[in-house]
Amino acid sequence: MDESLSPPEQQLLAEIDAIMHTDLERGRKLCVGLIEASRLMRSPLAHVQAAERYGLIMDHQGHAAEARNVLFEALQVAQAQHLFANEACLLEQIARSYYTNAEYRPAIQYWARCVEICETTGGSDRVWMLAKVGLGQIYDALGDYASAATLHRAALGRIHLDYDPWLDAKIKINLGVNLMRYGDAGEAREVFEDALALCNEGKFWDYAAESHLRLGEMFLRQDRLDQAELHLFAGLATARMVDYRWGEANLLLAIAEVKARHGKLEEALETLMEGVKISEEFNFIHILERQHLAIARYAEQLGGYSTALNALKAGFTLAERIQAAAAPERQRELEDKAGLRPSPARLLVELSNHPALDSGKQEEAFAILCRQASAIMGVARVQILLLQEDGLSLKSPSIFIAALDRLERGQEWGQQAWPQLASWLSEPESIIAHDCIHHPLTWGLAAEYLQPLAISSLLAFPVRVPGRLIGLFWMEHVGAQRNWTPDELLHGSQLADMCSRALANSERKRFQREIHQLNARLMESNEALEGRVKERTRELEHANEELHHAMAKLVQSEKLASLGSLVAGIAHELNTPLGGALTIASTLMDEAQQFEDGMREGRMKRAEAERFVALCRDGTAIMQRNINRASDLVARFRQVAVDTTSEQRQSFDLREVLGDVLATYAGVLQQAGHTLECDLAGALLLDSYPGPIEQVISQLLGNSLLHGLAGRSGGVITVAARELDAERIELVYEDNGAGIPESLHRRVFDPFFTTRMGQGGSGLGLYLVYNLITGVLGGEVLLSSEVGHFTRFTMMLPRHAPQGGVTAPAALS
């Protein structure tokens, strides 16, 4: 037992195996219960294994055709799950269900497919033997007993590879029938007796009944009636014990023949009529044919000519039915030639030659394909579902509805409407849904689409053009479950190929039109192209010249704006010492006037003279300090202003340069309510250009005031510098302002890009920063920011700037 089955499933299957030859009805009910449970639990292996046993039991009960829907449902599950061994087993069961109804063509197709799977996938030897037996039975039914015996001997020669006493008995019974029919009674008796011994030992009572039947028939052929009767009545009792109706019907036919040879014709007729009821109930047409012919013989011997004639007519009707089933191709060919019913093959040929498929007119081709597919396949609805641009949904431009004989608007399915669509798209293969309500790929459509429209079965084939999937060719059957035959699958695949052809032609025609239009336009513009290129070149050169002039002006304005910020800062700083000096000077002037007046009037006293001298001394000292302070600020401003506009290379300490430029902005930042924090490591000596560094910091400070901290107070600007390694210095500038959205990070260094167009922003500030850092200074600059929290510029500067001096700013690519 397979370990992938749950313990309850394993236990239930073992229980079915134990009783399936002795208590057929209970075994059938257990199978039905397990199939229903496995559907609900989505347990594919349990489903197919229960269906396999169900098919065997229904065959032994004489209901093989009634099991067909369950077998096909399990087959689609096995195929979807790639359970090849189970698929082969189910195909064998399906073939047998067709064989019992004398539908030999599909029986041969399914048994042949079963053999192919077993041989190509290393499948079960047991199933291979069963399929060979089935093919032998068809040859036997068609009267080719030698070929049938050859197939059965081939099966028997492989029994040692996967020994099963039940299968051994089955093969020997069928081989014995072939031997008996072409006259080798001695070997036939041996294999029948071997089979009977195996059945009695294994308690295979259904096959034990059949072994008795075959031995009885053999003795009946030899006119050894007592021995025949002994086996036939033993077989009848065994068949009735296990409700083996097929065997029971055959045994009653043979017993009736024994009674007739004993001269008991009326009893023989009664026995036959009992068997006829069974054959009619279970559609055993082979047995029923022989029963009617036997009734005709016995009735004629009794003088019941009317009864004999009716029985003879019924027997011949059944014989014609069997013969027609044995040669369906010949019958369809005759009907096709007579024009009574064009065959699907003929309709397919006519459709493949239809001019609409090669016209490139997609809508017309789709209409023809859907309409003809409905007739060829005998389905109620056909549509072509096209894969949409998102690659995750399907849409049909129209659907053909046979009952209305017209096209209507088609379906549109995404993953929400069809949950299994993604699974199909990951591995697009044909969807062969005999029971689409329970198919692994289509059950998700049941409630909203399949059941409301009474769609029970469907076929869908991938439609491809070279290199890619286009969609699905989709055919729906309305009504009772339809089990698709190999011929129908072939026809459906051919229709999908025609759809691919129509789509490929449509694309080819479209490409041809586009190429033609492009060629026409190229030919029209070729003559004027050279002149237009020259004209455009002149325009671009002129525009480029104007752009360079404009950029030069804007760059200069940015420098002046930066210098203006420096002036504003130094003016604010100078106000305090100069204001203090002015106040002291005014006070001393007033005091000097009073002292002069006192001297002139002769009322000056020594104490007042001493007070005046002290005041002059203290006042001049204060004035001197304020004037010295102002002088230092002016000197620093002059140095910064000169350095900012200077591009001379020199050796310097980065801390001093940063200290000078930050000092000039201290007043502006303080006035705006912001705080400046510095974190500068030890000596940071560079052989570079101090002016561009000061200009970079000035631009960043201006950017913070204009953008990051605009409209805010309490902002914090941090400038930090440290030695990154022996060759590089890391300079970090950060503010805790509005931040820059990630979507703009790749554009902030572009020239003329600003979020304050018309509000004082030129869009060149960060452009200059980028070009000064990466050009003059030979470094790198990285931006990181989080909206509402911070903006940080990290600059890596080489200790030794590259040779070659300053280069003009260039537009970023």
PDB file of N, CA and C in Angstrom, residues 276-326:
ATOM      1  N   VAL A 276     -32.246 -14.519 -20.379  1.00  0.00           N
ATOM      2  CA  VAL A 276     -32.525 -13.324 -21.177  1.00  0.00           C
ATOM      3  C   VAL A 276     -32.799 -12.128 -20.280  1.00  0.00           C
ATOM      4  N   LYS A 277     -33.543 -12.312 -19.218  1.00  0.00           N
ATOM      5  CA  LYS A 277     -33.838 -11.211 -18.291  1.00  0.00           C
ATOM      6  C   LYS A 277     -32.544 -10.586 -17.750  1.00  0.00           C
ATOM      7  N   ILE A 278     -31.608 -11.450 -17.403  1.00  0.00           N
ATOM      8  CA  ILE A 278     -30.335 -10.948 -16.879  1.00  0.00           C
ATOM      9  C   ILE A 278     -29.582 -10.184 -17.965  1.00  0.00           C
ATOM     10  N   SER A 279     -29.517 -10.767 -19.179  1.00  0.00           N
ATOM     11  CA  SER A 279     -28.769 -10.119 -20.269  1.00  0.00           C
ATOM     12  C   SER A 279     -29.384  -8.784 -20.653  1.00  0.00           C
ATOM     13  N   GLU A 280     -30.731  -8.718 -20.684  1.00  0.00           N
ATOM     14  CA  GLU A 280     -31.389  -7.451 -21.021  1.00  0.00           C
ATOM     15  C   GLU A 280     -31.175  -6.408 -19.927  1.00  0.00           C
ATOM     16  N   GLU A 281     -31.205  -6.851 -18.689  1.00  0.00           N
ATOM     17  CA  GLU A 281     -31.018  -5.907 -17.578  1.00  0.00           C
ATOM     18  C   GLU A 281     -29.621  -5.305 -17.587  1.00  0.00           C
ATOM     19  N   PHE A 282     -28.638  -6.127 -17.947  1.00  0.00           N
ATOM     20  CA  PHE A 282     -27.253  -5.661 -17.857  1.00  0.00           C
ATOM     21  C   PHE A 282     -26.620  -5.405 -19.230  1.00  0.00           C
ATOM     22  N   ASN A 283     -27.430  -5.480 -20.282  1.00  0.00           N
ATOM     23  CA  ASN A 283     -26.971  -5.142 -21.632  1.00  0.00           C
ATOM     24  C   ASN A 283     -25.822  -6.047 -22.090  1.00  0.00           C
ATOM     25  N   PHE A 284     -25.938  -7.345 -21.818  1.00  0.00           N
ATOM     26  CA  PHE A 284     -24.949  -8.315 -22.294  1.00  0.00           C
ATOM     27  C   PHE A 284     -25.337  -8.719 -23.717  1.00  0.00           C
ATOM     28  N   ILE A 285     -25.009  -7.880 -24.702  1.00  0.00           N
ATOM     29  CA  ILE A 285     -25.567  -8.100 -26.036  1.00  0.00           C
ATOM     30  C   ILE A 285     -24.974  -9.338 -26.713  1.00  0.00           C
ATOM     31  N   HIS A 286     -23.714  -9.670 -26.431  1.00  0.00           N
ATOM     32  CA  HIS A 286     -23.152 -10.893 -27.018  1.00  0.00           C
ATOM     33  C   HIS A 286     -23.929 -12.124 -26.546  1.00  0.00           C
ATOM     34  N   ILE A 287     -24.162 -12.193 -25.250  1.00  0.00           N
ATOM     35  CA  ILE A 287     -24.896 -13.343 -24.699  1.00  0.00           C
ATOM     36  C   ILE A 287     -26.336 -13.320 -25.198  1.00  0.00           C
ATOM     37  N   LEU A 288     -26.919 -12.110 -25.220  1.00  0.00           N
ATOM     38  CA  LEU A 288     -28.316 -11.983 -25.616  1.00  0.00           C
ATOM     39  C   LEU A 288     -28.519 -12.456 -27.064  1.00  0.00           C
ATOM     40  N   GLU A 289     -27.559 -12.155 -27.932  1.00  0.00           N
ATOM     41  CA  GLU A 289     -27.657 -12.622 -29.317  1.00  0.00           C
ATOM     42  C   GLU A 289     -27.731 -14.143 -29.364  1.00  0.00           C
ATOM     43  N   ARG A 290     -26.830 -14.796 -28.653  1.00  0.00           N
ATOM     44  CA  ARG A 290     -26.810 -16.264 -28.655  1.00  0.00           C
ATOM     45  C   ARG A 290     -28.059 -16.835 -27.990  1.00  0.00           C
ATOM     46  N   GLN A 291     -28.563 -16.147 -26.947  1.00  0.00           N
ATOM     47  CA  GLN A 291     -29.788 -16.620 -26.279  1.00  0.00           C
ATOM     48  C   GLN A 291     -30.991 -16.572 -27.231  1.00  0.00           C
ATOM     49  N   HIS A 292     -31.122 -15.485 -27.996  1.00  0.00           N
ATOM     50  CA  HIS A 292     -32.232 -15.374 -28.938  1.00  0.00           C
ATOM     51  C   HIS A 292     -32.139 -16.431 -30.034  1.00  0.00           C
ATOM     52  N   LEU A 293     -30.935 -16.674 -30.528  1.00  0.00           N
ATOM     53  CA  LEU A 293     -30.774 -17.699 -31.560  1.00  0.00           C
ATOM     54  C   LEU A 293     -31.093 -19.081 -31.012  1.00  0.00           C
ATOM     55  N   ALA A 294     -30.716 -19.326 -29.750  1.00  0.00           N
ATOM     56  CA  ALA A 294     -31.051 -20.621 -29.127  1.00  0.00           C
ATOM     57  C   ALA A 294     -32.563 -20.746 -28.929  1.00  0.00           C
ATOM     58  N   ILE A 295     -33.213 -19.662 -28.514  1.00  0.00           N
ATOM     59  CA  ILE A 295     -34.674 -19.682 -28.360  1.00  0.00           C
ATOM     60  C   ILE A 295     -35.340 -20.016 -29.689  1.00  0.00           C
ATOM     61  N   ALA A 296     -34.825 -19.402 -30.772  1.00  0.00           N
ATOM     62  CA  ALA A 296     -35.389 -19.668 -32.100  1.00  0.00           C
ATOM     63  C   ALA A 296     -35.298 -21.151 -32.447  1.00  0.00           C
ATOM     64  N   ARG A 297     -34.142 -21.781 -32.151  1.00  0.00           N
ATOM     65  CA  ARG A 297     -33.976 -23.201 -32.465  1.00  0.00           C
ATOM     66  C   ARG A 297     -34.935 -24.066 -31.654  1.00  0.00           C
ATOM     67  N   TYR A 298     -34.982 -23.805 -30.322  1.00  0.00           N
ATOM     68  CA  TYR A 298     -35.820 -24.649 -29.466  1.00  0.00           C
ATOM     69  C   TYR A 298     -37.296 -24.454 -29.776  1.00  0.00           C
ATOM     70  N   ALA A 299     -37.685 -23.187 -30.009  1.00  0.00           N
ATOM     71  CA  ALA A 299     -39.100 -22.919 -30.302  1.00  0.00           C
ATOM     72  C   ALA A 299     -39.512 -23.581 -31.619  1.00  0.00           C
ATOM     73  N   GLU A 300     -38.591 -23.530 -32.608  1.00  0.00           N
ATOM     74  CA  GLU A 300     -38.897 -24.162 -33.896  1.00  0.00           C
ATOM     75  C   GLU A 300     -39.102 -25.659 -33.727  1.00  0.00           C
ATOM     76  N   GLN A 301     -38.264 -26.291 -32.878  1.00  0.00           N
ATOM     77  CA  GLN A 301     -38.391 -27.732 -32.649  1.00  0.00           C
ATOM     78  C   GLN A 301     -39.700 -28.071 -31.948  1.00  0.00           C
ATOM     79  N   LEU A 302     -40.230 -27.121 -31.147  1.00  0.00           N
ATOM     80  CA  LEU A 302     -41.495 -27.331 -30.445  1.00  0.00           C
ATOM     81  C   LEU A 302     -42.687 -26.903 -31.297  1.00  0.00           C
ATOM     82  N   GLY A 303     -42.427 -26.323 -32.486  1.00  0.00           N
ATOM     83  CA  GLY A 303     -43.510 -25.876 -33.346  1.00  0.00           C
ATOM     84  C   GLY A 303     -43.953 -24.450 -33.079  1.00  0.00           C
ATOM     85  N   GLY A 304     -43.280 -23.744 -32.273  1.00  0.00           N
ATOM     86  CA  GLY A 304     -43.632 -22.339 -32.012  1.00  0.00           C
ATOM     87  C   GLY A 304     -42.927 -21.432 -32.989  1.00  0.00           C
ATOM     88  N   TYR A 305     -43.452 -21.451 -34.245  1.00  0.00           N
ATOM     89  CA  TYR A 305     -42.745 -20.754 -35.318  1.00  0.00           C
ATOM     90  C   TYR A 305     -42.763 -19.227 -35.149  1.00  0.00           C
ATOM     91  N   SER A 306     -43.885 -18.712 -34.624  1.00  0.00           N
ATOM     92  CA  SER A 306     -43.942 -17.253 -34.412  1.00  0.00           C
ATOM     93  C   SER A 306     -42.881 -16.812 -33.402  1.00  0.00           C
ATOM     94  N   THR A 307     -42.801 -17.588 -32.303  1.00  0.00           N
ATOM     95  CA  THR A 307     -41.783 -17.279 -31.289  1.00  0.00           C
ATOM     96  C   THR A 307     -40.384 -17.420 -31.877  1.00  0.00           C
ATOM     97  N   ALA A 308     -40.203 -18.446 -32.672  1.00  0.00           N
ATOM     98  CA  ALA A 308     -38.894 -18.678 -33.278  1.00  0.00           C
ATOM     99  C   ALA A 308     -38.512 -17.543 -34.215  1.00  0.00           C
ATOM    100  N   LEU A 309     -39.499 -17.058 -35.024  1.00  0.00           N
ATOM    101  CA  LEU A 309     -39.215 -15.985 -35.969  1.00  0.00           C
ATOM    102  C   LEU A 309     -38.831 -14.701 -35.232  1.00  0.00           C
ATOM    103  N   ASN A 310     -39.581 -14.367 -34.196  1.00  0.00           N
ATOM    104  CA  ASN A 310     -39.272 -13.142 -33.425  1.00  0.00           C
ATOM    105  C   ASN A 310     -37.900 -13.231 -32.767  1.00  0.00           C
ATOM    106  N   ALA A 311     -37.603 -14.406 -32.223  1.00  0.00           N
ATOM    107  CA  ALA A 311     -36.301 -14.582 -31.579  1.00  0.00           C
ATOM    108  C   ALA A 311     -35.177 -14.489 -32.608  1.00  0.00           C
ATOM    109  N   LEU A 312     -35.447 -15.073 -33.817  1.00  0.00           N
ATOM    110  CA  LEU A 312     -34.430 -15.032 -34.857  1.00  0.00           C
ATOM    111  C   LEU A 312     -34.167 -13.585 -35.306  1.00  0.00           C
ATOM    112  N   LYS A 313     -35.242 -12.786 -35.461  1.00  0.00           N
ATOM    113  CA  LYS A 313     -35.076 -11.377 -35.831  1.00  0.00           C
ATOM    114  C   LYS A 313     -34.278 -10.615 -34.773  1.00  0.00           C
ATOM    115  N   ALA A 314     -34.610 -10.862 -33.510  1.00  0.00           N
ATOM    116  CA  ALA A 314     -33.884 -10.180 -32.432  1.00  0.00           C
ATOM    117  C   ALA A 314     -32.414 -10.564 -32.430  1.00  0.00           C
ATOM    118  N   GLY A 315     -32.139 -11.839 -32.706  1.00  0.00           N
ATOM    119  CA  GLY A 315     -30.748 -12.286 -32.736  1.00  0.00           C
ATOM    120  C   GLY A 315     -29.975 -11.657 -33.870  1.00  0.00           C
ATOM    121  N   PHE A 316     -30.594 -11.587 -35.068  1.00  0.00           N
ATOM    122  CA  PHE A 316     -29.920 -10.974 -36.208  1.00  0.00           C
ATOM    123  C   PHE A 316     -29.688  -9.466 -35.984  1.00  0.00           C
ATOM    124  N   THR A 317     -30.663  -8.803 -35.348  1.00  0.00           N
ATOM    125  CA  THR A 317     -30.503  -7.368 -35.039  1.00  0.00           C
ATOM    126  C   THR A 317     -29.290  -7.143 -34.141  1.00  0.00           C
ATOM    127  N   LEU A 318     -29.184  -7.994 -33.141  1.00  0.00           N
ATOM    128  CA  LEU A 318     -28.026  -7.860 -32.239  1.00  0.00           C
ATOM    129  C   LEU A 318     -26.725  -8.181 -32.960  1.00  0.00           C
ATOM    130  N   ALA A 319     -26.750  -9.160 -33.868  1.00  0.00           N
ATOM    131  CA  ALA A 319     -25.546  -9.517 -34.623  1.00  0.00           C
ATOM    132  C   ALA A 319     -25.102  -8.347 -35.495  1.00  0.00           C
ATOM    133  N   GLU A 320     -26.087  -7.659 -36.132  1.00  0.00           N
ATOM    134  CA  GLU A 320     -25.748  -6.491 -36.945  1.00  0.00           C
ATOM    135  C   GLU A 320     -25.154  -5.381 -36.080  1.00  0.00           C
ATOM    136  N   ARG A 321     -25.717  -5.232 -34.904  1.00  0.00           N
ATOM    137  CA  ARG A 321     -25.193  -4.195 -33.988  1.00  0.00           C
ATOM    138  C   ARG A 321     -23.754  -4.495 -33.598  1.00  0.00           C
ATOM    139  N   ILE A 322     -23.476  -5.766 -33.322  1.00  0.00           N
ATOM    140  CA  ILE A 322     -22.113  -6.141 -32.946  1.00  0.00           C
ATOM    141  C   ILE A 322     -21.164  -5.942 -34.117  1.00  0.00           C
ATOM    142  N   GLN A 323     -21.643  -6.336 -35.319  1.00  0.00           N
ATOM    143  CA  GLN A 323     -20.808  -6.188 -36.499  1.00  0.00           C
ATOM    144  C   GLN A 323     -20.508  -4.717 -36.789  1.00  0.00           C
ATOM    145  N   ALA A 324     -21.522  -3.863 -36.614  1.00  0.00           N
ATOM    146  CA  ALA A 324     -21.321  -2.425 -36.837  1.00  0.00           C
ATOM    147  C   ALA A 324     -20.316  -1.862 -35.848  1.00  0.00           C
ATOM    148  N   ALA A 325     -20.394  -2.306 -34.616  1.00  0.00           N
ATOM    149  CA  ALA A 325     -19.436  -1.832 -33.614  1.00  0.00           C
ATOM    150  C   ALA A 325     -18.031  -2.325 -33.919  1.00  0.00           C
ATOM    151  N   ALA A 326     -17.955  -3.505 -34.549  1.00  0.00           N
ATOM    152  CA  ALA A 326     -16.643  -4.057 -34.869  1.00  0.00           C
ATOM    153  C   ALA A 326     -15.998  -3.347 -36.049  1.00  0.00           C
TER     154      ALA A 326
END
